[in-house]
PDB file of C-alpha atoms in Angstrom:
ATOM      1  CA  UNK A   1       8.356  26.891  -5.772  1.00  0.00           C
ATOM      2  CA  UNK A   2      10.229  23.938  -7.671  1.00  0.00           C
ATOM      3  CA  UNK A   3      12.479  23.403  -4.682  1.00  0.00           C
ATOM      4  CA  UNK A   4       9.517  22.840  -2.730  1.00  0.00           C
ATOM      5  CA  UNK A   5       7.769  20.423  -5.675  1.00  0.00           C
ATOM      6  CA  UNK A   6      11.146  18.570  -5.398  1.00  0.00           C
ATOM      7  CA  UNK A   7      10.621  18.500  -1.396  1.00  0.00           C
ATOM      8  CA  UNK A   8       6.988  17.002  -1.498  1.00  0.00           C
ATOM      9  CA  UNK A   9       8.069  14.679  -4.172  1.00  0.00           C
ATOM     10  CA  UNK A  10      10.467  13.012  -1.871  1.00  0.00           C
ATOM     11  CA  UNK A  11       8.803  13.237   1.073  1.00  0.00           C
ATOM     12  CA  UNK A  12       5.829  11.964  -0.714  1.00  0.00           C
ATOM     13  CA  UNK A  13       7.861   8.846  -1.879  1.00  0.00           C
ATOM     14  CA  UNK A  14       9.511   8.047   1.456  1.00  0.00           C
ATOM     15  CA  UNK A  15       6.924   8.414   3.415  1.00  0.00           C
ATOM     16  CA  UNK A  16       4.591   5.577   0.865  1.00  0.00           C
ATOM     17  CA  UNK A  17       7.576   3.083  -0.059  1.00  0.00           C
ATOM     18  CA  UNK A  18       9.018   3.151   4.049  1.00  0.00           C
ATOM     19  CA  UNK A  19       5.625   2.870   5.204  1.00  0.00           C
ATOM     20  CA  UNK A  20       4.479   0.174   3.205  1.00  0.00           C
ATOM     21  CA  UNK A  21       7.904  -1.124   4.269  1.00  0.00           C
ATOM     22  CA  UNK A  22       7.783  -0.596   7.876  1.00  0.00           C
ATOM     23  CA  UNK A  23       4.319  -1.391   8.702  1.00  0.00           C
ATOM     24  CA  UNK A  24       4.754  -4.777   6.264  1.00  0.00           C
ATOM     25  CA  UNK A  25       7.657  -5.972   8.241  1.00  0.00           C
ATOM     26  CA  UNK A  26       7.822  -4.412  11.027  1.00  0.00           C
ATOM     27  CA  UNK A  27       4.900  -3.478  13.436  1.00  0.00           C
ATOM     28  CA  UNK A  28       2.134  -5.727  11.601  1.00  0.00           C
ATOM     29  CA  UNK A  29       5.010  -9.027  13.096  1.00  0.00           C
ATOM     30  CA  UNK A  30       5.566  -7.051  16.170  1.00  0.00           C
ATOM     31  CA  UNK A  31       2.084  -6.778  17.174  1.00  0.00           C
ATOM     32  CA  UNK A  32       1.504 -10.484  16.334  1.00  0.00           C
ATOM     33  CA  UNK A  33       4.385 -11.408  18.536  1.00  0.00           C
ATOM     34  CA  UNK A  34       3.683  -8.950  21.105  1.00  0.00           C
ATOM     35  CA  UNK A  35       0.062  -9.915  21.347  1.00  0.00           C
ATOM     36  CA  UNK A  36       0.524 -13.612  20.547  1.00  0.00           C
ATOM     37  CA  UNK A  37      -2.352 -14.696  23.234  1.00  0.00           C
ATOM     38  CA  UNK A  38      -4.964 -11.944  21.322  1.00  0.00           C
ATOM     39  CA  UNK A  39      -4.412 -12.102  17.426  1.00  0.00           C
ATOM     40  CA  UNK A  40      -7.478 -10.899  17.345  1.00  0.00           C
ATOM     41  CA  UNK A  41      -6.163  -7.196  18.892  1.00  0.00           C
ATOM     42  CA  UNK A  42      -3.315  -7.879  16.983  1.00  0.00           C
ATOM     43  CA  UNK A  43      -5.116  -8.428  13.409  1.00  0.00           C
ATOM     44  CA  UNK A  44      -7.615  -5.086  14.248  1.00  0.00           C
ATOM     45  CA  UNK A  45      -4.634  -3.234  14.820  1.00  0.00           C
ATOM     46  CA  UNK A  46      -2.638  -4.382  11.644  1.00  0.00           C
ATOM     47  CA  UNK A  47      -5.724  -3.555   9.829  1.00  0.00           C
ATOM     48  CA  UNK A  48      -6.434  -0.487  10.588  1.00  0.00           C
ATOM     49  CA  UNK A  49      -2.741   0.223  10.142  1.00  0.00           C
ATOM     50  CA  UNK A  50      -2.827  -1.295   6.867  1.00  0.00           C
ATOM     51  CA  UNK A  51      -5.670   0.740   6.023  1.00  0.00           C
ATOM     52  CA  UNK A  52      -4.128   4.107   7.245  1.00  0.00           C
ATOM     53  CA  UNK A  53      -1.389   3.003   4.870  1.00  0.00           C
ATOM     54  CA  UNK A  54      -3.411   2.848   1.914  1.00  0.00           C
ATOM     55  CA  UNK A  55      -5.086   5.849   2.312  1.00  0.00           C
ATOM     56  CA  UNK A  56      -1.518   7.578   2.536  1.00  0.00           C
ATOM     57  CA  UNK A  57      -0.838   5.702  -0.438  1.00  0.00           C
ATOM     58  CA  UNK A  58      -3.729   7.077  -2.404  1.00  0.00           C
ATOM     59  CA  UNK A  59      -2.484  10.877  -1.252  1.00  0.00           C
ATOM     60  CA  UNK A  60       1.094  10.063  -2.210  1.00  0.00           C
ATOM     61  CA  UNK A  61       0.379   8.685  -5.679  1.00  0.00           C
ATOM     62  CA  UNK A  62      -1.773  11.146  -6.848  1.00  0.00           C
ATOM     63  CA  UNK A  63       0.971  13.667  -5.967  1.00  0.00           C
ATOM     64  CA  UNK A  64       3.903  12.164  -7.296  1.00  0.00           C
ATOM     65  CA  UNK A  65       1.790  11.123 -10.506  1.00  0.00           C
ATOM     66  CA  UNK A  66       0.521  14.978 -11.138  1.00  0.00           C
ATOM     67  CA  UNK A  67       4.158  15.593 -10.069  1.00  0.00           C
ATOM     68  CA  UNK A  68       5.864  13.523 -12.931  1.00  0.00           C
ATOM     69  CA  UNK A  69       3.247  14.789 -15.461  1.00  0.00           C
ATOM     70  CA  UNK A  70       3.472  18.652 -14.537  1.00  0.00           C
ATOM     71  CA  UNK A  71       7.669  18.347 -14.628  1.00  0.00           C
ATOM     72  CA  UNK A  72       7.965  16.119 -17.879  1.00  0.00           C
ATOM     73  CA  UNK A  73       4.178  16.280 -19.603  1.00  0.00           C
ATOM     74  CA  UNK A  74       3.133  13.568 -22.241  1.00  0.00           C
ATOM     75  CA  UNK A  75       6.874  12.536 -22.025  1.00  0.00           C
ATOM     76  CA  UNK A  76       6.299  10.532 -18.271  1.00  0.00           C
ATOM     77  CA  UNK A  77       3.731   8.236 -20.823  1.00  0.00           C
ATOM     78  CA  UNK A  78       6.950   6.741 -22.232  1.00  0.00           C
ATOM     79  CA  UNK A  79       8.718   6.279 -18.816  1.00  0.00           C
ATOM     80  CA  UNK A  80       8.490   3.531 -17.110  1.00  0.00           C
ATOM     81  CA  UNK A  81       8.801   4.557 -13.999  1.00  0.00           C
ATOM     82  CA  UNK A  82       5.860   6.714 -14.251  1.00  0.00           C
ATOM     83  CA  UNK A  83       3.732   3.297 -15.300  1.00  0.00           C
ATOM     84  CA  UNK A  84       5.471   1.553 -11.592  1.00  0.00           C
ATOM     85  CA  UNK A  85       3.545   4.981 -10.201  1.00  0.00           C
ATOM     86  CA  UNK A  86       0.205   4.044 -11.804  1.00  0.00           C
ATOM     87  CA  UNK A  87       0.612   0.177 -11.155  1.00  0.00           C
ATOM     88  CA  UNK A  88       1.520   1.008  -7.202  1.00  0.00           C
ATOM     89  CA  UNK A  89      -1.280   3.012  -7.829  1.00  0.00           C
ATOM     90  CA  UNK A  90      -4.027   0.686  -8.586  1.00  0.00           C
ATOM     91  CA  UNK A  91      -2.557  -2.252  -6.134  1.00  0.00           C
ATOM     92  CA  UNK A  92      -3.311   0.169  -3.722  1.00  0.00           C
ATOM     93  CA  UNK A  93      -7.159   1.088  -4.752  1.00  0.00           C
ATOM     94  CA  UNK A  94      -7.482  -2.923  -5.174  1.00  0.00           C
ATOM     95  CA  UNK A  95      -6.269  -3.518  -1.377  1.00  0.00           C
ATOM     96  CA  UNK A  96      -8.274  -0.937  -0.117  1.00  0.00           C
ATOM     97  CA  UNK A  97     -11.100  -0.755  -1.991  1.00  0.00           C
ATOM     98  CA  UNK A  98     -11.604  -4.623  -2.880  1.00  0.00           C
ATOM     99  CA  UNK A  99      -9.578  -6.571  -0.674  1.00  0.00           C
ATOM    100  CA  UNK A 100      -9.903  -4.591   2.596  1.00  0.00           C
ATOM    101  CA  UNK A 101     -13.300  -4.376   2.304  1.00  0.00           C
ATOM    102  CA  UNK A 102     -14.017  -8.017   1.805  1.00  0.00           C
ATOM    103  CA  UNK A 103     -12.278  -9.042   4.738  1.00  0.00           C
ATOM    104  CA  UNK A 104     -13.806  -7.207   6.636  1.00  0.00           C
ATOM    105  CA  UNK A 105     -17.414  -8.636   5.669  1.00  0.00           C
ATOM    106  CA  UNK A 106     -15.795 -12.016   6.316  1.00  0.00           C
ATOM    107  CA  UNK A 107     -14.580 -11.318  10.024  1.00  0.00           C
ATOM    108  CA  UNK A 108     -18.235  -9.535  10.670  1.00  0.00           C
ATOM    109  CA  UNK A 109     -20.179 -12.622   8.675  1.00  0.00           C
ATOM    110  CA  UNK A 110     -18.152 -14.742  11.393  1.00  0.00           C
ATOM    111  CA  UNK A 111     -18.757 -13.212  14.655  1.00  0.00           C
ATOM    112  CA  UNK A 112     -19.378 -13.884  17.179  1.00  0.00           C
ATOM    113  CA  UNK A 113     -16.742 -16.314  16.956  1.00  0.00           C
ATOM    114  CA  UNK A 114     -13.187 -15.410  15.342  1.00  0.00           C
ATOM    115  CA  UNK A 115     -13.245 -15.646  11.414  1.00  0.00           C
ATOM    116  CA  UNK A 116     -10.689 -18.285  12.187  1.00  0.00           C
ATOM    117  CA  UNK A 117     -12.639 -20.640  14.452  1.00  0.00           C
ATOM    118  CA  UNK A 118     -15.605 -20.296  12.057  1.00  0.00           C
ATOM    119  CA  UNK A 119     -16.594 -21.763   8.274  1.00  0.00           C
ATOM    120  CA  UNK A 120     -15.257 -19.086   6.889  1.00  0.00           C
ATOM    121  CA  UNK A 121     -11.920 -19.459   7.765  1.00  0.00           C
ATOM    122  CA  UNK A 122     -10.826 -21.042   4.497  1.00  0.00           C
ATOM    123  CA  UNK A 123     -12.034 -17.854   2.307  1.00  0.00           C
ATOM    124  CA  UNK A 124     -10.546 -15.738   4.889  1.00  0.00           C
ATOM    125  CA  UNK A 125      -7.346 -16.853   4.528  1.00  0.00           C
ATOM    126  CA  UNK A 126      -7.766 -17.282   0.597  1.00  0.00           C
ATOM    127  CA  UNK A 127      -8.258 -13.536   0.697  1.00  0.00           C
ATOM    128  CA  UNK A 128      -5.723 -12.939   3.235  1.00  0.00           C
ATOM    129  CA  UNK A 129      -2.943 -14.662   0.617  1.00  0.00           C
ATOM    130  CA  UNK A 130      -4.064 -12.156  -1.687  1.00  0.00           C
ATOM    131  CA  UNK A 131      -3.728  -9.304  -0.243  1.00  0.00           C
ATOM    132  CA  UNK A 132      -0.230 -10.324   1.216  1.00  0.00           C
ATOM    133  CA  UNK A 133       0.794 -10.747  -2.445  1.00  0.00           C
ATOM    134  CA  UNK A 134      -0.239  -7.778  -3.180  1.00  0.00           C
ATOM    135  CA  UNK A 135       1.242  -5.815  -0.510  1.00  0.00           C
ATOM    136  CA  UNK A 136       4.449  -8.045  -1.178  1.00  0.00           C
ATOM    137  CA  UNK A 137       4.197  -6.636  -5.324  1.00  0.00           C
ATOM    138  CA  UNK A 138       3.516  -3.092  -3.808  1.00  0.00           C
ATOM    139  CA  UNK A 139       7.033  -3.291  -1.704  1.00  0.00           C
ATOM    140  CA  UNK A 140       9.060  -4.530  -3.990  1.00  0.00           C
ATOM    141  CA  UNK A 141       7.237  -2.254  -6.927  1.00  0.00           C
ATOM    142  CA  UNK A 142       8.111   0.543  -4.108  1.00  0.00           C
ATOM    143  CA  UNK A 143      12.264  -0.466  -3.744  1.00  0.00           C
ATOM    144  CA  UNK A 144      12.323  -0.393  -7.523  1.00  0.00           C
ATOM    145  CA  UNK A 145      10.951   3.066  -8.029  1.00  0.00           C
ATOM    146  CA  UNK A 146      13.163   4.575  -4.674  1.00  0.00           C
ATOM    147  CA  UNK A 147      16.668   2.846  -6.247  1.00  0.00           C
ATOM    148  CA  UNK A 148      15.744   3.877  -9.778  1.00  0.00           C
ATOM    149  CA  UNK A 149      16.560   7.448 -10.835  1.00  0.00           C
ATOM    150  CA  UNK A 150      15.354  10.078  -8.924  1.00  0.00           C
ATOM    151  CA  UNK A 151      12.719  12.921  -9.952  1.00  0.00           C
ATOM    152  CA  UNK A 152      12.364  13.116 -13.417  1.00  0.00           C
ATOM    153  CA  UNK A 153      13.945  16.389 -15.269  1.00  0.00           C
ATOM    154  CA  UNK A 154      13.083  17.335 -18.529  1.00  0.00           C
TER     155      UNK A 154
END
């Protein structure tokens, strides 16, 4: 049963660190350079990628957290890397449960036209620069936990 804990753990990891990685910089720019004439297809699409990410995010955390604290108990309090966990963590609920949500409400306030051809552009792409820093912390919160040390042992 460990060897499979171990398993999930990693699995669990790579599949919230590459993701965040791979939809970041890889299909969210690829769909807005493949759909350059309709960024509006493009920016529904990287949304509800973004959002599929943060719901695997959620999953992953939770595991890897109960994980950490099930292999190492009160110890993981006085790792750090169990604290990157819990601060990945919470970006995540922000984006998806704050950020997400809000633009959202903008682009619906704004239709019929584009949020960008409308007056809400300028809060739109206030909140938009958030959530990109965000996302940007997650990623680089994400390399930091995958090249520190591994699973924790006791």
């Amino acid at each position: 049963m460990r060897r499979l804990a171990d398993a999930l753990h990693d699995v669990a990891l790579t599949l919230w660190v590459g993701g965040l990685w791979v939809i970041g910089y890889l299909v969210a720019p690829t769909l807005f350079a493949t759909l350059s004439n309709d960024r509006q297809t493009a920016g529904l699409l990287a949304g509800r990628l973004f959002e599929s990410m943060g719901w695997v995010g959620l999953a992953c955390a939770v595991y890897l957290l109960l994980f950490v604290l099930l292999r190492v108990g009160t110890t993981a309090l006085r790792r750090w890397n169990f604290w990157l966990l819990v601060l990945m963590l919470l970006l995540t609920a922000v984006s998806l449960f704050g950020v997400q949500p809000l633009l959202a409400q903008l682009k619906a306030d704004a239709l019929p036209r584009e949020v960008m051809e409308s007056v809400l552009r300028n809060r739109f792409a206030a909140w938009h620069g958030v959530s990109s820093i965000l996302y940007l912390v997650q990623t680089l919160l994400g390399l930091l936990l995958v090249t520190s040390s591994g699973r924790p042992t006791r």
